[in-house]
CSV table of C-alpha atoms and ligand atoms in Angstrom, one decimal:
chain,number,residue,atom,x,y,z
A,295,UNK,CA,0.0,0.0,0.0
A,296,UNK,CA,2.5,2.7,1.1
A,297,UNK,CA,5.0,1.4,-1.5
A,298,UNK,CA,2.2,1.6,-4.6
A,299,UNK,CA,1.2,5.4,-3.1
A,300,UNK,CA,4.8,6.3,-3.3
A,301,UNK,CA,5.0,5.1,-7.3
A,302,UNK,CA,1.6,7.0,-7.6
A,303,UNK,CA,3.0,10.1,-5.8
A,304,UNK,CA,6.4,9.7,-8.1
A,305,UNK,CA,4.5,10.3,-11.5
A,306,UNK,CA,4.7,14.1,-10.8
A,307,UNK,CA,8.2,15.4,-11.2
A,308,UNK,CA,8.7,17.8,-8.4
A,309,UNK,CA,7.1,15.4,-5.9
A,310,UNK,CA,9.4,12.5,-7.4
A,311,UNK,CA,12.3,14.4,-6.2
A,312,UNK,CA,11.3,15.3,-2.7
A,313,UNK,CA,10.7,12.0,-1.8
A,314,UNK,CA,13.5,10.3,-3.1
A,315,UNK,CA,15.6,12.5,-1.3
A,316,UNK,CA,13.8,12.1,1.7
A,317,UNK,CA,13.4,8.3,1.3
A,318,UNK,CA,17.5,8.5,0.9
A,319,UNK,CA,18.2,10.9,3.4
A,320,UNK,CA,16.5,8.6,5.5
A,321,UNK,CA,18.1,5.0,4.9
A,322,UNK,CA,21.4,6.9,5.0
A,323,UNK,CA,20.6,8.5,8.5
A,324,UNK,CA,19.1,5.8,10.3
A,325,UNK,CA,20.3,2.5,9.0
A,326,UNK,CA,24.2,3.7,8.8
A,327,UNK,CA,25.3,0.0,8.7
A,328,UNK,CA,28.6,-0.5,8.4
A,329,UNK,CA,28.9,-3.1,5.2
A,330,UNK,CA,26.1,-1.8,3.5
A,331,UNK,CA,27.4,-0.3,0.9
A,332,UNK,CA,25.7,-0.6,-2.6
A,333,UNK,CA,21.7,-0.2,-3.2
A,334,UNK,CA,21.5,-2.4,-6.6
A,335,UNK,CA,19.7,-4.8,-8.0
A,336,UNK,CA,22.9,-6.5,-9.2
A,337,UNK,CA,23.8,-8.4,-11.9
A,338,UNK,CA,25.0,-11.7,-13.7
A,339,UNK,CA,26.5,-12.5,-16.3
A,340,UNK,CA,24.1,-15.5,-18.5
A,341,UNK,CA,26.9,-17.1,-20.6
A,342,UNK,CA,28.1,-20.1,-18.6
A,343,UNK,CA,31.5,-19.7,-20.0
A,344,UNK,CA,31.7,-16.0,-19.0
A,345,UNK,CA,34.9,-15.4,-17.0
A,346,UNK,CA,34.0,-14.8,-13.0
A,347,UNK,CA,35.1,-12.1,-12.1
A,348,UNK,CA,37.8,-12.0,-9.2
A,349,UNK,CA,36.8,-10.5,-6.4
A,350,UNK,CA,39.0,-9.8,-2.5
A,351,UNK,CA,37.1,-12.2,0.0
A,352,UNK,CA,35.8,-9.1,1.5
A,353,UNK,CA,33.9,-7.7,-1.5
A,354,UNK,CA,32.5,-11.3,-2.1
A,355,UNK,CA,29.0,-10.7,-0.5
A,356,UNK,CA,28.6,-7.6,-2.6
A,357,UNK,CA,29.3,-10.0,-5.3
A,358,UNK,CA,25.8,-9.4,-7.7
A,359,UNK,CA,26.0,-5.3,-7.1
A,360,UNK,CA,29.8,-5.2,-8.1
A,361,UNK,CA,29.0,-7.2,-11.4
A,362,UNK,CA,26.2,-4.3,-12.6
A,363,UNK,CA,29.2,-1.8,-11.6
A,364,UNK,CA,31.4,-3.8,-13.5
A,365,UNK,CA,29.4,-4.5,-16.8
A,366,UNK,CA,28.4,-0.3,-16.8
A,367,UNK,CA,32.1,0.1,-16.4
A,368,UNK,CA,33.6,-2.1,-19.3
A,369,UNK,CA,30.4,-0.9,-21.2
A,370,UNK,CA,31.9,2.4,-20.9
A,371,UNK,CA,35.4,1.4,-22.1
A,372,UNK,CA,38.8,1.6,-20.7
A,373,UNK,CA,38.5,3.3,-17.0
A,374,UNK,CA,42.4,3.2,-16.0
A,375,UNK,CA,43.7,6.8,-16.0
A,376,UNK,CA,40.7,8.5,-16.5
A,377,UNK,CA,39.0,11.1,-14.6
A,378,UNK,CA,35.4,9.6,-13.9
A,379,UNK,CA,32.2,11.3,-12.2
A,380,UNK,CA,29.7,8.6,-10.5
A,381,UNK,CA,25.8,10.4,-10.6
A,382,UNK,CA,23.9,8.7,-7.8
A,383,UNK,CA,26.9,7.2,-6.0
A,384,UNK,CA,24.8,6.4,-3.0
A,385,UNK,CA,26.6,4.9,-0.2
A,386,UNK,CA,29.8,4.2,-2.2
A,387,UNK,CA,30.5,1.2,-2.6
A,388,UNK,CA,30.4,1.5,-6.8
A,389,UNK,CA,32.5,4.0,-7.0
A,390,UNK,CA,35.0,2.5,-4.2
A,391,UNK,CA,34.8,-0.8,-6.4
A,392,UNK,CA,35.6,0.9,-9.8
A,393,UNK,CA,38.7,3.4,-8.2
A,394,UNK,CA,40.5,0.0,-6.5
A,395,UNK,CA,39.8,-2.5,-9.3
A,396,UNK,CA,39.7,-0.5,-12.2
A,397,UNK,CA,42.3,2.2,-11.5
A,398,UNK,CA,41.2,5.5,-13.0
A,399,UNK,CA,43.5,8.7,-12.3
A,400,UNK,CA,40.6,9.8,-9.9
A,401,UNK,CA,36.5,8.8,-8.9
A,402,UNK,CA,34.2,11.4,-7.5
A,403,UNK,CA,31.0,10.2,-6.9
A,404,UNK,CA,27.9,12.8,-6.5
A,405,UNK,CA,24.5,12.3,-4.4
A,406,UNK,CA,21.9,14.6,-4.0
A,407,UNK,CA,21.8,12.2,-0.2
A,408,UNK,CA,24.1,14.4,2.2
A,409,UNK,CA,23.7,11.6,4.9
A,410,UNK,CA,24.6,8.9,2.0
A,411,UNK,CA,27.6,11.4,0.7
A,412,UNK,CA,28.8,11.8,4.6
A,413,UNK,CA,29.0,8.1,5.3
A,414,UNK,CA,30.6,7.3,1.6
A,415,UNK,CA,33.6,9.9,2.5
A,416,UNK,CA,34.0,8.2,6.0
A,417,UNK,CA,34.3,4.6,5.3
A,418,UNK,CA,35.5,4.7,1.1
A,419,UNK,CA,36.7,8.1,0.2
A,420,UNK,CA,40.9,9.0,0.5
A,421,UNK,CA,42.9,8.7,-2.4
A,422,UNK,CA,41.8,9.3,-6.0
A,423,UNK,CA,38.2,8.8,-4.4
A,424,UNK,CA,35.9,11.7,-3.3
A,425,UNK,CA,32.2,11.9,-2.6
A,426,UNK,CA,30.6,15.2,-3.1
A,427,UNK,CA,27.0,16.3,-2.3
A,428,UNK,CA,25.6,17.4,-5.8
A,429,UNK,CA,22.5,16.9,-8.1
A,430,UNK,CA,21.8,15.4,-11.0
A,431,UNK,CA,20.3,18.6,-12.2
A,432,UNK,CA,22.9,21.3,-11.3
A,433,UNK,CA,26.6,19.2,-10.8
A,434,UNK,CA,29.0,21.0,-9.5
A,435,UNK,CA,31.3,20.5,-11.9
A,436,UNK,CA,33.8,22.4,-14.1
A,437,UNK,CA,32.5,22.1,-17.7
A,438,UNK,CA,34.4,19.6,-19.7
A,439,UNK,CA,36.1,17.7,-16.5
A,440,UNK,CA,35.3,14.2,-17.0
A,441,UNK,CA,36.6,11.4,-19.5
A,442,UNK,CA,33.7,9.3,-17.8
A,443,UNK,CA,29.9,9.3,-16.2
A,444,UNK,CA,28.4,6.2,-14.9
A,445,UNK,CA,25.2,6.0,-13.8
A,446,UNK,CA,23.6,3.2,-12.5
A,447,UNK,CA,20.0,2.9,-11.1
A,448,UNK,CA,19.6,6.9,-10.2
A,449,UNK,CA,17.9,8.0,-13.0
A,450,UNK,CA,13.9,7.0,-12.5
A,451,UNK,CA,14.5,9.5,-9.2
A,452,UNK,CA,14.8,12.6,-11.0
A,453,UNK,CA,12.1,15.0,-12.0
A,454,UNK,CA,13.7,15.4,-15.6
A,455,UNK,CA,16.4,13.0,-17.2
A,456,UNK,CA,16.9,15.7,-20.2
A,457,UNK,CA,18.3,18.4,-17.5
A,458,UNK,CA,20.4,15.6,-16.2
A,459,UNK,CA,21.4,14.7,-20.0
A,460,UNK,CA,22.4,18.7,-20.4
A,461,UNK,CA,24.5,18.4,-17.6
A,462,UNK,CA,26.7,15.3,-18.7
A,463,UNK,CA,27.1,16.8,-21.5
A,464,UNK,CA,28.5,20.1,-20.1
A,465,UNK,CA,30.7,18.0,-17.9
A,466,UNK,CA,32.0,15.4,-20.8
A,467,UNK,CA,35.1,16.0,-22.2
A,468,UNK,CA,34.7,15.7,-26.3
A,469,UNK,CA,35.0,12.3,-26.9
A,470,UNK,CA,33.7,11.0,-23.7
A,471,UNK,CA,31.3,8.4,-22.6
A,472,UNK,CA,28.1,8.3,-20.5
A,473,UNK,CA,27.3,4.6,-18.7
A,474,UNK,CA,23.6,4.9,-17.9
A,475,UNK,CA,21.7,1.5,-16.5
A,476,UNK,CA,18.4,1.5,-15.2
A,477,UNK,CA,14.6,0.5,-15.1
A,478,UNK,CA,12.4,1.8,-17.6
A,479,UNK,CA,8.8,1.3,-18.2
A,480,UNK,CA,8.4,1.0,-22.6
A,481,UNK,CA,7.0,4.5,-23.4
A,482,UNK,CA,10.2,5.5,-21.1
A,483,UNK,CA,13.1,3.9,-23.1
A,484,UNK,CA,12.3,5.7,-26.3
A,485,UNK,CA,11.7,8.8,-24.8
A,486,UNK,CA,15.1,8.2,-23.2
A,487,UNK,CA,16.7,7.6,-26.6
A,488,UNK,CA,15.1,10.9,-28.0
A,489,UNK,CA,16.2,12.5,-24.6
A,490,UNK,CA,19.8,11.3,-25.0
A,491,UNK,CA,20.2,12.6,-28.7
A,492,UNK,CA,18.4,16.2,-28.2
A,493,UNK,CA,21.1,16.6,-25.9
A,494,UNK,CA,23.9,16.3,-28.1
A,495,UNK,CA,25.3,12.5,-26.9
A,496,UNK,CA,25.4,10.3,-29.5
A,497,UNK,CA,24.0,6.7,-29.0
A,498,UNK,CA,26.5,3.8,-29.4
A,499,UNK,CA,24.8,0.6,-28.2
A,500,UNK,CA,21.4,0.1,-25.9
A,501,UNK,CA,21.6,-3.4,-24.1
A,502,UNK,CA,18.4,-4.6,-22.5
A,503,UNK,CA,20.5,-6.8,-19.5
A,504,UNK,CA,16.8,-7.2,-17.7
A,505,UNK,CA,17.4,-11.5,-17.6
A,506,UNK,CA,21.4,-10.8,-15.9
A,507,UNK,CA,19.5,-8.7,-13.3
A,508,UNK,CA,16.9,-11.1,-12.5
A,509,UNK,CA,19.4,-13.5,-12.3
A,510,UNK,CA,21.4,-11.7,-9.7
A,511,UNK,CA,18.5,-11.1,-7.5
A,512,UNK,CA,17.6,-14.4,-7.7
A,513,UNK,CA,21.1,-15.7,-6.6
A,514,UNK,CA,21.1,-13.0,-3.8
A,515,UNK,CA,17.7,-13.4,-2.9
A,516,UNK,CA,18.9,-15.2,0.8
A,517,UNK,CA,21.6,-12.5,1.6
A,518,UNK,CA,19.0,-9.6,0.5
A,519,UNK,CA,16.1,-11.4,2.7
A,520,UNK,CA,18.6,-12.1,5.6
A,521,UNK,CA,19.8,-8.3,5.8
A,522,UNK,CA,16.5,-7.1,5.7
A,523,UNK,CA,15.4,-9.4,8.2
A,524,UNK,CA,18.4,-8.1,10.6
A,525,UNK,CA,18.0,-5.1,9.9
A,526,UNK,CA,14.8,-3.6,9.0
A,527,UNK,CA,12.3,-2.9,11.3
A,528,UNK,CA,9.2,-5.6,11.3
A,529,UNK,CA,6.2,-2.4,10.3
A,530,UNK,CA,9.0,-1.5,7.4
A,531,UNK,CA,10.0,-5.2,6.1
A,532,UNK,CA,7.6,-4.9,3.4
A,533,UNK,CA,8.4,-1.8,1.7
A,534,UNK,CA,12.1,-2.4,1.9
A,535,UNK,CA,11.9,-5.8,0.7
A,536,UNK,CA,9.9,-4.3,-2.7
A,537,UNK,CA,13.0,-1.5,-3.1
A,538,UNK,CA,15.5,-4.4,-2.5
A,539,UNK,CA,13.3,-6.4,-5.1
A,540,UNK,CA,13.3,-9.3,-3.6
A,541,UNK,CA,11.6,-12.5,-5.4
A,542,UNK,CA,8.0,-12.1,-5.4
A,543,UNK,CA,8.2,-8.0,-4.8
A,544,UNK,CA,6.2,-5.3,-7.5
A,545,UNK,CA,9.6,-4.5,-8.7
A,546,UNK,CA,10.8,-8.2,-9.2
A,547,UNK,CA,7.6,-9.1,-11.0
A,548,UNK,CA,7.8,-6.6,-13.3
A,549,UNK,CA,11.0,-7.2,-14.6
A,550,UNK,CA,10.0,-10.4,-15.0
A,551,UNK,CA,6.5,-9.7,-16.9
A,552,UNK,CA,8.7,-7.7,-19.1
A,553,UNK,CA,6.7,-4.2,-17.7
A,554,UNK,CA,9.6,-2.9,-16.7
A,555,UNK,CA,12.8,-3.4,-18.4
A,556,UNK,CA,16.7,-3.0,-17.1
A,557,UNK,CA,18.6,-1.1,-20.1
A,558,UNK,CA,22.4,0.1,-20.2
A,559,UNK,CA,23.0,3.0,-22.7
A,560,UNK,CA,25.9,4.3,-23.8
A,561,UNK,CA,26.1,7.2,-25.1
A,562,UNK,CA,29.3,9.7,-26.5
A,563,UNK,CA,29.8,13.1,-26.6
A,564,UNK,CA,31.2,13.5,-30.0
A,565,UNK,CA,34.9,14.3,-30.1
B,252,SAM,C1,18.9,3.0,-6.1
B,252,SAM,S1,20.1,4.1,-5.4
B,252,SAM,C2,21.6,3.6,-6.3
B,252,SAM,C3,22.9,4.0,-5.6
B,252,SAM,C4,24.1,3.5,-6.3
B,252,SAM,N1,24.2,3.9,-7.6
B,252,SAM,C5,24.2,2.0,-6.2
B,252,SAM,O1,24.0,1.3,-7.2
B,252,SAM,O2,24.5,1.5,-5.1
B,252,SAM,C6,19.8,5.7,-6.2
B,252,SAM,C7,20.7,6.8,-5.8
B,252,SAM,O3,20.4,8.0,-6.6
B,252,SAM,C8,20.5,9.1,-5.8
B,252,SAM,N2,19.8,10.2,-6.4
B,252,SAM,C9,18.4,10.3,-6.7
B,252,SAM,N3,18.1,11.4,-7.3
B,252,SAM,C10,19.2,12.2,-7.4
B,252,SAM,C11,19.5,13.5,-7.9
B,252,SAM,N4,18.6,14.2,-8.4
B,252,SAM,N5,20.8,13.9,-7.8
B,252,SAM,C12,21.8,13.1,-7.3
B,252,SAM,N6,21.6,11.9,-6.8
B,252,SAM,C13,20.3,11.4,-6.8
B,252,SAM,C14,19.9,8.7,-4.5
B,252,SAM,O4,20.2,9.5,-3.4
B,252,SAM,C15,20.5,7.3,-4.3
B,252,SAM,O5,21.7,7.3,-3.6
């Protein structure tokens, strides 16, 4: 009930932002738990002969989350030495995956989520790794700073993707790439596509990874249940278990009825 008033709520665009931020500000403020680090649905890969990627023991559990990170990544092309923005960074643990794996010259993630920002720069941020407070709308950004922008399930919170477009474009270096995954109702992906072009970025593949992401929730459906269980308050179980998307959840369903589907763009500012 609460969960299908807050979809309802979220069709108007000023109201979509207020609540995400508060619904953010929130999880970030209360429920500062220490290894909770990514909010994904995750990801993995469906060839059986696909490579598994090595992870440290320690970033095991985070296993499903770090392969969407690393798929939007590779998507986006070579990451070493680059200067790379994260929109939607959340708690951090994307950006602190791609800057210790994947070795660009330096990270900064942005969240409109001050708590979510504050306990990214405690626990991940040193190095070539920042976390800045910023929004999607308005970055605070120097125009032309970055080789790279990932993006990865952030978008569906903001009250207008083309702003957001107008801003990676600003912020792209000619030649550089934007990494954007997320859910997307049908009419939504080709207003996306129309979206991405009026700004300027040039389309270079769409990959609908939808079955990888039901896949990964399915193979992390225990740890998801088992954190929420620990964690979550009984009066909020279900609403958190329908954001986690656990099997049998609204969001879960719909990916699987093919309502909604999981797409990764990538898209180039031309050189
Ligand atoms: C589903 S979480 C994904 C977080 C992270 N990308 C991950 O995969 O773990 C969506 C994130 O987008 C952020 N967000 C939503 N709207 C935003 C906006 N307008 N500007 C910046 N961040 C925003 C939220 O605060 C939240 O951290």
């Amino acid at each position: 009930m609460i969960s299908k008033l807050f979809v309802k709520l979220c069709e108007i665009p000023w109201a979509r932002k207020i609540l995400w931020k508060s619904w953010y500000q929130f999880l970030a403020g209360k429920f500062p738990v220490e290894n909770w680090t990514f909010m994904n649905y995750g990801y993995q890969p469906l060839d059986p002969n696909a490579p598994k990627l090595e992870l440290s023991e320690a970033d095991e559990s985070d296993r499903y989350c770090i392969q969407l990170y690393h798929h939007v990544a590779m998507t986006a092309g070579t990451i070493e030495g680059k200067d790379v923005l994260e929109v939607g960074s959340g708690r951090g643990g994307g950006a602190s995956y791609v800057c210790r794996y994947l070795k660009p010259n330096r990270i900064v993630g942005a969240d409109f989520s001050k708590h979510a920002v504050d306990l990214a720069n405690k626990r991940l941020g040193g190095g070539a790794l920042s976390y800045v407070e910023g929004d999607a709308g308005n970055l605070p950004f120097e125009d032309a700073s970055f080789d790279v922008v990932l993006n990865v399930e952030s978008s569906h919170c903001y009250p207008s993707r083309p702003l957001f477009f107008a801003q990676v474009f600003r912020v792209l270096r000619p030649g550089g790439v934007l990494s954007i995954v997320d859910i997307f109702l049908d009419h939504e992906l080709e207003e996306t596509r129309k979206q991405l072009e009026e700004s300027g970025l040039k389309i270079e593949s769409a990959e609908d990874v939808s079955k990888n992401v039901l896949e990964g929730l399915k193979r992390d459906g225990a740890r998801r249940e088992a954190e929420i269980a620990s964690h979550a308050p009984k009066s909020l179980a279900p609403v958190v278990k329908s954001f986690a998307g656990t099997e049998g959840s609204d969001v879960y369903n719909s990916i699987a009825n093919g309502r909604l589907k999981y797409v990764l763009f990538k898209a180039v500012k031309p050189a």
